Amino acid sequence: MTGTGGEEMGVQAARSRALAVLRVRSRALAVALLPAAAAVILLAGGATGHLTGGVWDALRWVVSVLALLVLAAAAAVALVVARARPAVTPTVTVDEESAPDLYGMVRDLADRLDVPAPSAIALTPDCDSWLEDRTHPAHGRPPPAAEPDGATLPGGPAPRRGDAAPVLVIGSPFLWWMRVGELRAVLAPVVAGTGPSAHPDIAAARRFIRGLDAAAAVVSAGGRRGPLSRAVHGGLGRVVRLLLRGCRVHAAEMERGVAWAAAERAQAVDYGVRIVAQEQVGLAYAGWDRLLTRVALPAWRMGRWPARLDVGVVAALTELSRRDRLAEGFASRLGERPACDLLEEPGAMDEAVSLLAARLFHGGPSGASPDWSPVGWDDYPEEVVDRTWRTDAARLHRVLDALGVRRAAGHTAPGTGGPTLARVLDHLTTPADEASPGALPTPAPAAAPDPAEAPNPAAAPDPATAPGAASTRAHAAEPAEPAGRAEPPGSAEPAGGDGSVTRTGSPAGAAPHRPPAPAHGDHDTRGGHLATHPHVAQPDAAHLEADLPGGDSDDPPGHRRATPATPAAAPTPAAAPAVDEADDEADDDDLAGTTARGAALAAGLSAQLAREEAEASVTGAGAPDAPPAAAAPTAGPAPDPALWDDRALPLLPLQPPRTGREILTAHVTAMVCCAAMDTAGAVPALDWLDGPSLLFDGVRAADLAPSVLTLVETGDPGPLRTWMTELGIRPEKPVRLV
């Protein structure tokens, strides 16, 4: 059914489910008041002389005490629910003065849909759009939006509360990639959700669900001291979770009804354009995913954050269109007005969103500092790619020194003491009489290096004390190649996911992407929607080669998304040995396919990375509370400080920790690239879809990844030496390190 009839049916279905949620609240209140009512009856009977005697007196005392305890418990639950702060997405607020055209477009869209206009607009560094209720006092009340004359709320009378309309959160990649008409069509079903959201019963049910969800986060937070405190919070948590379980089904059906109503109402506005615009949603999602995991992540590890991520999205999508031979099909739309023109200062807004993305996905500081500064795309190859490779190469040689490996190989010239690629190749090469590759070595104490073979401090300074020390931060916690991301979202349809109308939706068969929420229980209250938290996907080993500079760059990106996950709690001291033992077993399984020398070197690199990360966290390099720089690079909007909880950063970690094999492969690749730059004239470069790359005479180097993997896994340097010989790389020459 379409048109007004289908819309009204959706609102009625949502309202009936909202009433069911409110009945759960009423029943809980009735249960809490039942002992008090019984006590009142017994006390009144004793006062009037009807219920007298020893048995009735004892019963009155017992019931009265029980009533007081139940009322105290109910008051405690109500107090926790009322004072708890609901989860809200960190965003960058767009003031109306900085985007009058965008506000005008949204209000015009609301007028055409005959719904209240959103109270404010905010940007998020993700490919999604939704409505979010921020009327809780802890979040600050947004300014009320002016409603059009004669506007009526579908499905019911005017709301009884004076709450402002929800905030419209827009994915920033949409603004930079989509045209104005495409953005308007995509936002139509989202803005249409303000109508059902204003219904008093639906609004009350959502407030109740958000309060329960926030209370569950409060009572499940760790750090409680004393058995009494833990017992009280445990009891409160059981009550809150019981109420949430009772509301779960009704809340999901309520949101499905709201989505149904909004989708029906939005069909009358730009329906044909919206179908075409959904193709751009999927394309933007794919380019944004590759840009974050392949381009932004290496910069974040270096203590740098790209200041124009959304501009990079356009470049990445243009490159993706070219590789997929879609450039001709998308060329016609490039002549239309881009949606970012609706902002007065798109550059300043892009920088604020880029910093927000670094905090969400990597846990960076809130502002620029000596160890955390922005980097432009023109400086990316030199400031990020080159320094990353040379820092990794320096770490590789430092670990080789600790293992007692001689600096000068047998075939090098006398007196050569600098770091060379030949040293790495000779060490990883498996001798003919060595044991089988699957045997893991027992690490022996590092032999003291010969004074004559001591490393030259000028040739290989310690990255921990070098000017680029921040570049080593967080390597141990990130893998070489992330898991792919989920299928791109589609249009909002009532039958998909939980039917939430506050998002652009998901196509059939794809799980809807959820914004982050604090680590508590298994509930999410984004915009009043109840959903379970997904888990982090494990990395795909098949993607390892694509992350190396010589990997195949012509394949289209994967669409399996590593879903959001809250940071895991630190293990208790009693559980730490078990966790360490499990990690050791996982490392052994990963290194079982490498040579004995490779396994020892990988273990040393992993330990060195862990030490550097610990030192960085102690000194505050890259810590969330690091002091901002004296002068910010540019003055402009910033992420909303009231929405931050720095204890939970990063809210959306992109990758699980790297394995020992991945760490060793990345370091050997970095050393090969350094040798290519210093001896064969290669240059570092940026590939918009694959990240750091190596160029020879303007052409990207190919076939490096398989050769490095062969050396790491089997100890055979033949393919890699052949590759270097063809390109003129001289492994015996010393290279420059950081």
XYZ file of C-alpha atoms in Angstrom:
738
model
C 0.000 0.000 0.000
C 1.306 3.465 -0.872
C 0.311 7.021 -0.210
C -1.410 8.428 2.859
C -3.104 5.161 3.728
C 0.157 3.275 4.056
C 1.682 6.149 5.986
C -1.163 6.302 8.468
C -1.026 2.545 8.935
C 2.681 2.820 9.701
C 2.055 5.529 12.297
C -0.741 3.502 13.871
C 1.468 0.413 14.056
C 4.272 2.445 15.618
C 1.891 4.025 18.115
C 0.466 0.664 19.171
C 3.959 -0.644 19.814
C 4.857 2.549 21.679
C 1.855 1.996 23.927
C 3.069 -1.550 24.530
C 6.429 -0.148 25.668
C 4.676 2.298 27.957
C 2.604 -0.555 29.380
C 5.823 -2.264 30.398
C 6.735 0.891 32.280
C 3.295 1.042 33.874
C 3.458 -2.606 34.937
C 6.856 -2.071 36.501
C 5.456 0.875 38.424
C 2.446 -1.177 39.508
C 4.670 -3.976 40.784
C 6.710 -1.448 42.753
C 3.554 0.055 44.304
C 1.825 -3.256 45.050
C 3.554 -3.918 48.432
C 2.878 -0.317 49.440
C -0.810 -0.715 48.570
C -0.983 -3.912 50.632
C 0.702 -2.159 53.548
C -1.807 0.696 53.357
C -4.696 -1.771 53.451
C -3.259 -3.558 56.476
C -2.545 -0.308 58.301
C -6.019 1.031 57.541
C -7.579 -2.237 58.723
C -5.689 -2.034 62.008
C -6.635 1.600 62.522
C -10.317 0.862 61.996
C -10.282 -2.242 64.219
C -11.090 -4.724 61.469
C -7.698 -6.470 61.152
C -6.525 -6.971 64.721
C -4.577 -9.652 66.507
C -0.991 -10.834 66.737
C -0.921 -12.365 63.261
C -2.196 -9.204 61.609
C 0.258 -7.059 63.556
C 3.193 -9.200 62.453
C 1.917 -9.200 58.873
C 1.616 -5.416 58.959
C 5.252 -5.074 60.032
C 6.514 -7.499 57.423
C 4.536 -5.963 54.563
C 5.411 -2.422 55.628
C 9.138 -3.193 55.703
C 8.862 -4.979 52.350
C 7.002 -2.005 50.881
C 9.690 0.404 52.076
C 12.439 -1.755 50.579
C 10.637 -2.093 47.253
C 9.888 1.631 47.122
C 13.525 2.412 47.886
C 14.672 0.056 45.139
C 12.165 1.535 42.685
C 13.279 5.056 43.596
C 16.907 4.053 43.053
C 16.108 2.590 39.627
C 14.088 5.671 38.673
C 16.888 7.952 39.869
C 19.515 6.073 37.868
C 17.324 6.080 34.767
C 16.583 9.794 35.118
C 20.191 10.828 35.759
C 21.855 8.518 33.237
C 23.165 10.175 30.103
C 21.901 8.546 26.894
C 24.441 7.654 24.236
C 24.893 10.331 21.579
C 27.075 10.230 18.502
C 30.088 12.581 18.502
C 29.517 14.987 15.633
C 30.465 18.408 14.312
C 27.569 20.832 14.653
C 26.800 22.933 11.596
C 25.556 26.365 12.631
C 22.955 27.995 10.464
C 25.268 30.964 9.897
C 27.890 28.658 8.375
C 25.444 26.801 6.113
C 22.328 28.864 5.360
C 21.756 27.113 2.032
C 21.896 23.667 3.664
C 19.415 24.690 6.355
C 17.200 26.217 3.701
C 17.229 23.026 1.655
C 16.339 20.893 4.696
C 13.517 23.208 5.756
C 12.135 23.311 2.234
C 12.246 19.530 2.199
C 10.400 19.398 5.528
C 7.754 21.797 4.130
C 7.182 19.563 1.118
C 6.910 16.537 3.381
C 4.613 18.424 5.791
C 6.689 17.485 8.847
C 8.567 19.534 11.462
C 12.027 20.624 10.377
C 15.020 19.210 12.290
C 16.171 21.443 15.114
C 19.806 21.425 13.977
C 22.211 19.811 11.519
C 25.438 17.998 12.364
C 28.075 16.124 10.383
C 29.530 12.711 11.115
C 32.568 11.092 9.477
C 30.616 8.152 8.138
C 28.481 7.263 5.145
C 25.150 7.352 6.898
C 22.419 9.817 7.874
C 19.916 9.667 10.712
C 17.845 11.644 13.198
C 19.058 11.883 16.775
C 17.210 13.088 19.856
C 19.407 15.392 21.920
C 16.828 16.835 24.267
C 18.396 15.267 27.358
C 19.700 18.015 29.690
C 23.183 16.486 29.676
C 23.460 17.022 25.928
C 22.188 20.564 25.849
C 18.885 21.458 24.271
C 19.164 22.405 20.592
C 17.398 25.538 19.453
C 13.795 24.881 18.422
C 13.214 24.920 14.715
C 10.574 27.198 13.276
C 7.607 25.154 12.098
C 5.757 26.084 8.940
C 2.376 27.675 9.271
C -0.429 25.172 9.376
C 1.909 22.191 9.744
C 0.179 19.175 11.217
C 1.768 16.155 12.767
C 0.768 12.896 11.110
C -0.798 10.243 13.281
C -1.837 12.334 16.255
C -2.313 15.728 17.897
C 0.414 18.174 18.770
C 2.950 16.861 21.256
C 2.294 17.454 24.934
C 5.953 18.204 25.658
C 7.823 21.206 24.328
C 10.789 19.159 23.148
C 12.693 20.319 20.103
C 12.733 18.268 16.941
C 15.551 15.748 16.488
C 18.946 16.735 15.106
C 19.668 15.730 11.514
C 23.064 14.003 11.305
C 24.506 13.822 7.781
C 27.478 11.770 6.649
C 30.156 14.200 5.513
C 31.239 12.063 2.482
C 27.761 12.608 1.054
C 28.265 16.377 1.033
C 31.529 16.224 -0.884
C 30.651 13.507 -3.391
C 26.937 13.963 -4.049
C 25.267 16.684 -6.022
C 22.667 18.919 -4.354
C 19.740 17.076 -5.934
C 21.138 13.685 -4.945
C 21.651 14.767 -1.338
C 18.116 16.137 -1.181
C 16.704 12.864 -2.464
C 18.730 10.777 -0.015
C 17.706 12.933 2.953
C 13.993 12.892 2.089
C 13.106 9.647 3.960
C 15.313 10.709 6.878
C 13.696 14.118 7.306
C 10.276 12.514 6.946
C 10.963 10.699 10.219
C 10.517 13.906 12.214
C 6.756 13.577 11.803
C 6.242 10.236 13.574
C 9.005 11.149 16.030
C 6.919 14.073 17.264
C 4.001 11.839 18.281
C 3.754 12.040 22.101
C 3.401 8.282 22.661
C 6.305 7.428 20.360
C 8.470 10.156 21.912
C 7.671 8.941 25.440
C 8.463 5.337 24.535
C 11.778 6.364 23.012
C 12.723 8.393 26.074
C 11.970 5.391 28.274
C 14.093 3.072 26.131
C 16.993 5.537 26.019
C 16.835 5.989 29.762
C 16.942 2.239 30.383
C 19.814 1.822 27.968
C 21.815 4.611 29.591
C 21.069 3.175 33.039
C 22.359 -0.207 31.893
C 25.609 1.498 30.896
C 25.912 3.163 34.303
C 25.289 0.076 36.423
C 27.530 -2.130 34.269
C 30.509 0.234 34.425
C 33.494 -1.247 36.198
C 35.494 0.210 39.038
C 32.933 -0.338 41.807
C 34.530 -0.530 45.215
C 33.204 -2.589 48.039
C 30.848 -5.580 48.060
C 27.834 -3.441 49.002
C 28.278 -1.113 46.033
C 28.720 -4.038 43.661
C 25.650 -5.763 45.078
C 23.493 -2.649 44.720
C 24.585 -2.008 41.166
C 24.179 -5.670 40.323
C 20.576 -5.614 41.522
C 19.840 -2.397 39.649
C 21.392 -3.862 36.532
C 19.220 -6.967 36.679
C 16.073 -4.853 36.978
C 17.088 -2.585 34.098
C 18.005 -5.505 31.841
C 14.718 -7.206 32.671
C 12.815 -4.105 31.575
C 14.901 -3.853 28.420
C 14.148 -7.454 27.510
C 10.464 -6.774 27.992
C 10.636 -3.779 25.638
C 12.970 -5.204 23.011
C 10.442 -6.641 20.567
C 7.987 -3.770 20.934
C 10.722 -1.153 20.422
C 11.968 -2.842 17.245
C 8.441 -3.050 15.826
C 7.825 0.572 16.775
C 10.866 1.693 14.794
C 9.798 -0.467 11.882
C 6.441 1.269 11.879
C 8.106 4.688 12.004
C 10.285 3.719 9.053
C 7.254 2.489 7.171
C 5.439 5.771 7.693
C 8.433 7.908 6.736
C 9.206 5.877 3.620
C 5.605 6.200 2.452
C 5.593 9.944 3.021
C 8.934 10.449 1.245
C 7.813 8.661 -1.921
C 6.156 11.842 -3.120
C 9.441 13.803 -3.045
C 12.214 13.133 -5.599
C 11.468 9.422 -5.717
C 13.080 8.870 -9.105
C 16.171 10.856 -8.194
C 16.469 8.929 -4.928
C 16.768 5.634 -6.768
C 19.686 6.993 -8.786
C 21.224 8.646 -5.711
C 21.435 5.313 -3.889
C 24.086 4.255 -6.387
C 26.165 7.198 -5.226
C 25.621 6.152 -1.598
C 27.188 2.776 -2.293
C 30.047 4.289 -4.270
C 30.774 6.850 -1.550
C 30.775 4.086 1.033
C 33.342 2.045 -0.908
C 35.673 5.007 -1.456
C 35.374 6.177 2.146
C 36.225 2.696 3.408
C 39.357 2.444 1.284
C 40.436 5.965 2.205
C 40.194 5.287 5.938
C 41.845 1.877 6.044
C 44.493 2.356 3.352
C 45.307 6.087 3.443
C 44.257 7.666 6.744
C 45.325 4.833 9.028
C 49.058 4.967 8.113
C 49.013 8.711 8.812
C 47.290 8.229 12.176
C 49.947 5.715 13.162
C 52.582 8.364 12.412
C 50.913 10.930 14.650
C 49.540 12.837 11.653
C 45.945 13.216 10.545
C 44.916 14.129 6.987
C 43.296 17.529 7.191
C 41.044 17.047 4.132
C 39.596 13.552 4.318
C 36.428 14.442 2.427
C 38.433 15.972 -0.399
C 40.306 12.691 -0.508
C 36.985 10.887 -0.850
C 36.334 12.688 -4.117
C 39.806 11.790 -5.394
C 39.426 8.160 -4.289
C 36.018 7.799 -5.903
C 37.265 9.387 -9.102
C 40.106 6.878 -9.179
C 37.703 4.044 -8.398
C 35.475 5.116 -11.265
C 38.458 5.157 -13.592
C 39.669 1.714 -12.576
C 36.208 0.245 -12.847
C 35.767 1.948 -16.231
C 32.829 3.967 -14.928
C 34.309 7.414 -15.516
C 32.180 8.104 -18.584
C 28.990 7.263 -16.733
C 29.823 9.604 -13.858
C 31.263 12.437 -15.941
C 27.847 13.951 -16.676
C 26.971 14.457 -13.003
C 30.227 16.275 -12.231
C 28.898 19.366 -13.976
C 26.130 19.730 -11.383
C 26.518 21.708 -8.175
C 28.231 19.657 -5.432
C 26.476 19.481 -2.090
C 29.506 20.899 -0.251
C 28.704 24.246 -1.885
C 25.839 24.469 0.594
C 28.475 25.200 3.275
C 30.009 28.659 3.625
C 33.455 27.288 4.579
C 33.719 23.693 3.376
C 37.476 23.571 4.030
C 37.149 24.395 7.727
C 34.276 21.954 8.091
C 36.262 19.235 6.339
C 39.163 19.746 8.737
C 36.897 19.472 11.777
C 35.332 16.276 10.450
C 38.779 14.860 9.649
C 39.920 15.404 13.221
C 36.696 13.806 14.459
C 37.337 10.779 12.257
C 40.822 10.419 13.732
C 39.350 10.428 17.237
C 36.556 8.006 16.432
C 38.572 5.464 14.482
C 42.010 5.830 16.074
C 41.598 7.605 19.406
C 43.718 10.645 18.637
C 43.864 13.833 20.726
C 41.223 16.524 20.505
C 43.516 19.077 18.879
C 46.855 19.672 17.210
C 50.011 19.144 19.267
C 53.716 18.522 18.612
C 53.024 14.797 18.336
C 49.654 15.117 16.583
C 49.464 17.500 13.642
C 47.568 17.720 10.358
C 49.115 16.817 7.033
C 48.077 17.944 3.566
C 47.686 15.590 0.651
C 50.630 17.178 -1.190
C 52.915 16.431 1.767
C 51.543 12.946 2.424
C 54.157 10.960 0.412
C 57.096 12.672 2.102
C 55.664 13.163 5.591
C 53.853 9.856 5.960
C 54.903 7.269 3.373
C 58.651 7.951 3.420
C 58.859 8.344 7.204
C 56.779 5.225 7.824
C 59.034 3.070 5.683
C 62.250 4.457 7.147
C 60.973 4.153 10.714
C 60.008 0.533 10.142
C 63.358 -0.165 8.504
C 65.169 1.374 11.473
C 63.179 -0.792 13.858
C 63.975 -3.876 11.799
C 67.725 -3.257 12.014
C 67.521 -2.429 15.693
C 65.924 -5.809 16.368
C 68.551 -7.512 14.225
C 71.209 -5.828 16.367
C 69.519 -7.172 19.483
C 69.525 -10.664 17.980
C 73.267 -10.409 17.337
C 73.046 -10.431 13.542
C 76.201 -9.098 11.880
C 75.851 -5.808 10.035
C 78.255 -6.620 7.202
C 77.212 -9.549 5.025
C 79.829 -11.831 3.565
C 79.668 -10.434 0.051
C 79.605 -6.740 0.940
C 82.573 -4.435 0.675
C 84.913 -4.216 3.689
C 84.051 -1.493 6.159
C 80.379 -1.378 5.209
C 78.604 -0.960 8.521
C 75.440 0.860 7.541
C 71.994 -0.719 7.437
C 71.596 -2.694 4.228
C 68.860 -4.772 2.671
C 71.403 -7.548 2.066
C 71.683 -8.012 5.825
C 67.952 -8.668 6.068
C 67.894 -11.001 3.075
C 70.864 -13.016 4.317
C 69.338 -13.399 7.766
C 65.931 -14.534 6.494
C 67.359 -16.882 3.871
C 67.032 -20.480 5.023
C 70.309 -22.418 4.753
C 70.177 -25.776 3.037
C 70.982 -27.671 6.248
C 68.492 -25.836 8.438
C 65.509 -27.544 10.007
C 62.081 -27.598 8.422
C 60.347 -24.224 8.128
C 57.511 -25.237 10.425
C 59.757 -25.614 13.475
C 59.505 -22.696 15.841
C 62.693 -21.621 17.608
C 63.162 -21.123 21.290
C 64.261 -17.501 21.600
C 67.685 -17.304 23.186
C 69.105 -14.340 25.057
C 70.339 -11.711 22.657
C 74.057 -11.951 22.135
C 76.102 -8.861 22.788
C 77.126 -7.362 19.463
C 80.750 -7.215 18.566
C 82.132 -3.713 19.258
C 83.565 -3.741 15.787
C 80.133 -4.539 14.430
C 78.310 -1.988 16.599
C 75.680 -0.023 14.735
C 76.497 3.484 13.718
C 74.355 5.832 15.819
C 74.341 8.385 13.051
C 73.142 5.817 10.539
C 70.318 4.317 12.587
C 69.155 6.540 15.452
C 66.645 5.251 17.928
C 63.134 6.142 16.768
C 62.165 6.602 20.393
C 64.468 9.636 20.580
C 64.415 10.778 16.966
C 62.271 13.718 15.846
C 59.822 11.274 14.307
C 59.332 9.298 17.510
C 55.594 9.754 17.295
C 55.585 7.736 14.111
C 55.975 4.507 16.051
C 52.845 4.936 18.111
C 50.047 2.405 17.941
C 51.709 0.044 15.470
C 51.295 -2.930 17.748
C 47.567 -2.444 17.946
C 46.856 -2.296 14.231
C 47.073 -4.989 11.541
C 48.662 -4.538 8.152
C 45.383 -4.971 6.357
C 41.911 -4.525 7.798
C 38.905 -6.623 7.266
C 36.666 -5.224 4.592
C 33.566 -3.340 5.421
C 29.961 -4.223 5.013
C 27.847 -3.657 1.972
C 27.057 0.009 1.351
C 23.777 1.237 2.748
C 20.770 1.591 0.563
C 17.504 3.434 0.862
C 15.392 3.452 3.977
C 12.792 0.716 3.749
C 10.528 -0.452 6.541
C 11.298 -4.116 5.922
C 15.082 -3.876 6.324
C 17.007 -4.218 9.564
C 15.098 -2.773 12.469
C 13.196 -0.488 10.167
C 14.697 2.633 11.643
C 13.643 5.658 9.627
C 16.400 7.789 11.046
C 18.996 6.329 8.668
C 19.567 6.034 4.986
C 18.979 2.315 5.459
C 20.522 -0.865 4.135
C 19.908 -3.013 1.086
C 18.336 -6.396 1.378
C 20.663 -8.906 2.909
C 23.040 -6.348 4.392
C 23.161 -5.559 8.065
C 22.461 -1.888 8.789
C 25.467 0.076 9.943
C 25.140 1.389 13.481
C 26.947 4.373 14.945
C 29.007 3.832 18.090
C 27.646 3.464 21.571
C 29.310 2.961 24.945
C 30.312 -0.527 25.983
C 27.393 -1.658 28.030
C 25.122 -4.597 27.716
C 23.827 -5.263 24.264
C 21.593 -2.307 23.549
C 21.893 0.780 21.426
C 19.805 3.912 21.725
C 20.886 5.909 18.731
C 17.935 8.163 18.167
C 15.838 5.963 20.424
C 16.419 2.819 18.390
C 17.058 -0.501 20.079
C 19.596 -2.772 18.426
C 22.366 -5.154 19.331
C 26.015 -4.239 18.997
C 27.919 -6.065 16.249
C 31.380 -7.458 16.788
C 34.686 -6.762 15.143
C 35.330 -8.852 12.057
C 38.604 -10.716 11.819
C 41.086 -9.779 9.082
C 41.089 -11.685 5.854
C 44.491 -13.151 5.020
C 43.721 -12.789 1.319
C 43.885 -9.007 1.737
C 47.471 -9.026 2.991
C 49.062 -8.693 -0.428
C 46.811 -5.812 -1.459
C 48.112 -3.707 1.428
C 51.736 -3.874 0.286
C 53.111 -1.296 -2.158
C 53.456 -3.936 -4.870
C 50.005 -5.399 -4.448
C 47.407 -5.471 -7.187
C 45.637 -2.139 -7.221
C 43.202 -2.749 -10.021
C 40.867 -5.006 -8.126
C 37.724 -3.339 -6.792
C 37.632 -2.899 -3.031
C 35.917 -5.374 -0.772
C 32.669 -4.364 0.804
C 32.763 -6.394 3.979
C 32.931 -3.818 6.683
C 34.588 -4.264 10.037
C 31.624 -3.399 12.175
C 31.829 -0.998 15.104
C 33.049 -2.335 18.354
C 33.608 -0.814 21.747
C 37.080 -1.161 23.182
C 37.502 -4.282 25.246
C 38.002 -3.813 28.949
C 41.497 -4.350 30.281
C 41.961 -7.789 31.832
C 42.139 -8.057 35.578
C 45.472 -9.036 37.159
C 44.154 -12.522 37.830
C 43.138 -12.968 34.203
C 46.263 -11.392 32.698
C 48.349 -14.615 32.636
C 45.572 -16.461 30.824
C 45.256 -13.646 28.286
C 49.013 -13.584 27.694
C 49.083 -17.349 27.278
C 46.246 -17.205 24.735
C 48.050 -14.454 22.812
C 51.259 -16.505 22.773
C 49.396 -19.520 21.421
C 47.793 -17.375 18.694
C 51.204 -15.976 17.724
C 52.673 -19.467 17.584
C 49.887 -20.607 15.285
C 50.440 -17.606 13.021
C 54.215 -18.085 12.863
C 53.989 -21.843 12.330
C 54.130 -21.307 8.557
C 57.297 -19.198 8.650
C 60.961 -20.103 8.985
C 62.720 -20.355 12.330
C 64.664 -17.151 11.733
C 61.561 -15.352 10.526
C 59.623 -16.399 13.610
C 62.360 -15.121 15.925
C 62.581 -11.832 14.049
C 58.797 -11.412 14.060
C 58.709 -12.013 17.812
C 61.390 -9.397 18.358
C 59.577 -6.853 16.185
C 56.298 -7.458 17.997
C 57.984 -6.967 21.367
C 59.715 -3.797 20.178
C 56.455 -2.376 18.872
C 54.747 -3.134 22.167
C 57.512 -1.337 24.088
C 57.332 1.703 21.835
C 53.580 1.864 22.178
C 53.867 1.646 25.967
C 56.465 4.435 26.010
C 54.272 6.599 23.801
C 51.287 6.119 26.103
C 53.374 7.006 29.174
C 54.849 10.156 27.633
C 51.459 11.212 26.302
C 52.305 11.039 22.622
C 49.023 10.669 20.848
C 47.071 10.302 24.070
C 43.483 11.584 24.030
C 44.284 14.161 26.703
C 47.425 15.498 25.059
C 47.590 19.307 25.250
C 46.631 21.117 22.069
C 49.175 23.070 20.110
C 49.713 26.708 20.897
C 48.207 27.694 17.583
C 45.751 25.549 15.703
C 46.379 25.234 11.970
C 43.115 26.903 11.118
C 40.256 28.415 13.042
C 36.944 26.751 12.410
C 34.329 24.396 13.784
C 35.326 21.636 16.167
C 33.715 18.407 17.387
C 31.097 18.951 20.053
C 32.966 18.647 23.391
C 29.799 17.826 25.353
C 29.358 14.589 23.397
C 32.792 13.126 24.107
C 33.767 10.355 26.459
C 37.543 10.155 26.050
C 37.724 7.037 28.204
C 36.077 5.005 25.438
C 38.237 6.144 22.505
C 38.530 4.889 19.848
C 34.831 4.184 19.537
C 35.216 2.460 16.160
C 38.615 0.769 15.937
C 39.253 -0.086 12.304
C 41.397 -3.163 12.805
C 42.347 -5.879 15.253
C 46.029 -6.173 16.231
C 48.469 -7.296 13.569
C 49.905 -10.782 13.716
C 53.623 -11.483 13.896
C 53.715 -12.546 10.256
C 52.016 -9.332 9.135
C 54.413 -7.209 11.203
C 57.450 -8.974 9.755
C 56.107 -8.688 6.202
C 55.431 -4.964 6.610
C 58.936 -4.293 7.955
C 60.688 -6.272 5.221
C 58.593 -4.458 2.617
C 59.546 -1.117 4.173
C 63.227 -2.040 3.970
C 62.883 -3.008 0.305
C 61.189 0.309 -0.430
C 63.927 2.239 1.367
C 66.570 0.429 -0.696
C 64.621 1.179 -3.871
C 64.412 4.889 -3.023
C 68.084 5.233 -2.070
C 69.697 3.052 -4.756
C 67.311 2.933 -7.719
C 65.696 6.372 -7.776
C 62.213 5.236 -6.717
C 59.940 7.739 -4.974
C 57.167 7.335 -2.392
C 53.675 8.134 -3.569
C 50.046 8.057 -2.501
C 47.503 5.798 -4.152
C 44.006 6.988 -3.290
C 42.630 3.459 -2.999
C 45.639 1.448 -1.813
C 47.537 3.974 0.282
C 51.369 4.131 0.303
C 52.917 3.075 -2.987
C 56.309 2.980 -4.676
C 56.882 4.595 -8.069
C 59.600 3.859 -10.637
C 59.663 6.533 -13.351
C 56.076 7.428 -12.551
C 54.845 3.822 -12.742
C 53.720 1.956 -9.667
C 55.903 -1.019 -8.728
C 54.189 -4.359 -9.066
C 54.795 -7.932 -7.894
C 56.569 -6.912 -4.686
C 54.061 -8.437 -2.263
C 54.325 -12.073 -3.493
C 58.130 -11.921 -3.456
C 58.226 -10.624 0.127
C 55.758 -13.250 1.277
C 57.866 -15.980 -0.319
C 60.916 -14.772 1.588
C 59.064 -14.522 4.900
C 57.224 -17.831 4.647
C 59.785 -20.100 2.989
C 63.104 -18.302 3.374
C 63.610 -18.229 -0.399
C 64.991 -14.843 -1.557
C 65.083 -15.832 -5.234
C 61.877 -14.101 -6.425
C 62.696 -10.931 -4.473
C 66.279 -10.769 -5.741
C 65.040 -11.244 -9.312
C 62.530 -8.433 -8.839
C 65.225 -6.119 -7.458
C 67.653 -6.981 -10.229
C 65.105 -6.062 -12.892
C 64.580 -2.654 -11.286
C 68.226 -1.968 -10.503
C 67.937 -2.083 -6.715
C 71.280 -2.734 -4.979
C 70.702 -4.510 -1.650
C 74.360 -4.199 -0.521
C 74.195 -0.384 -0.422
C 73.436 1.262 2.953
C 70.090 3.054 3.201
C 69.076 6.172 5.065
C 66.892 5.579 8.113
C 64.868 7.942 10.258
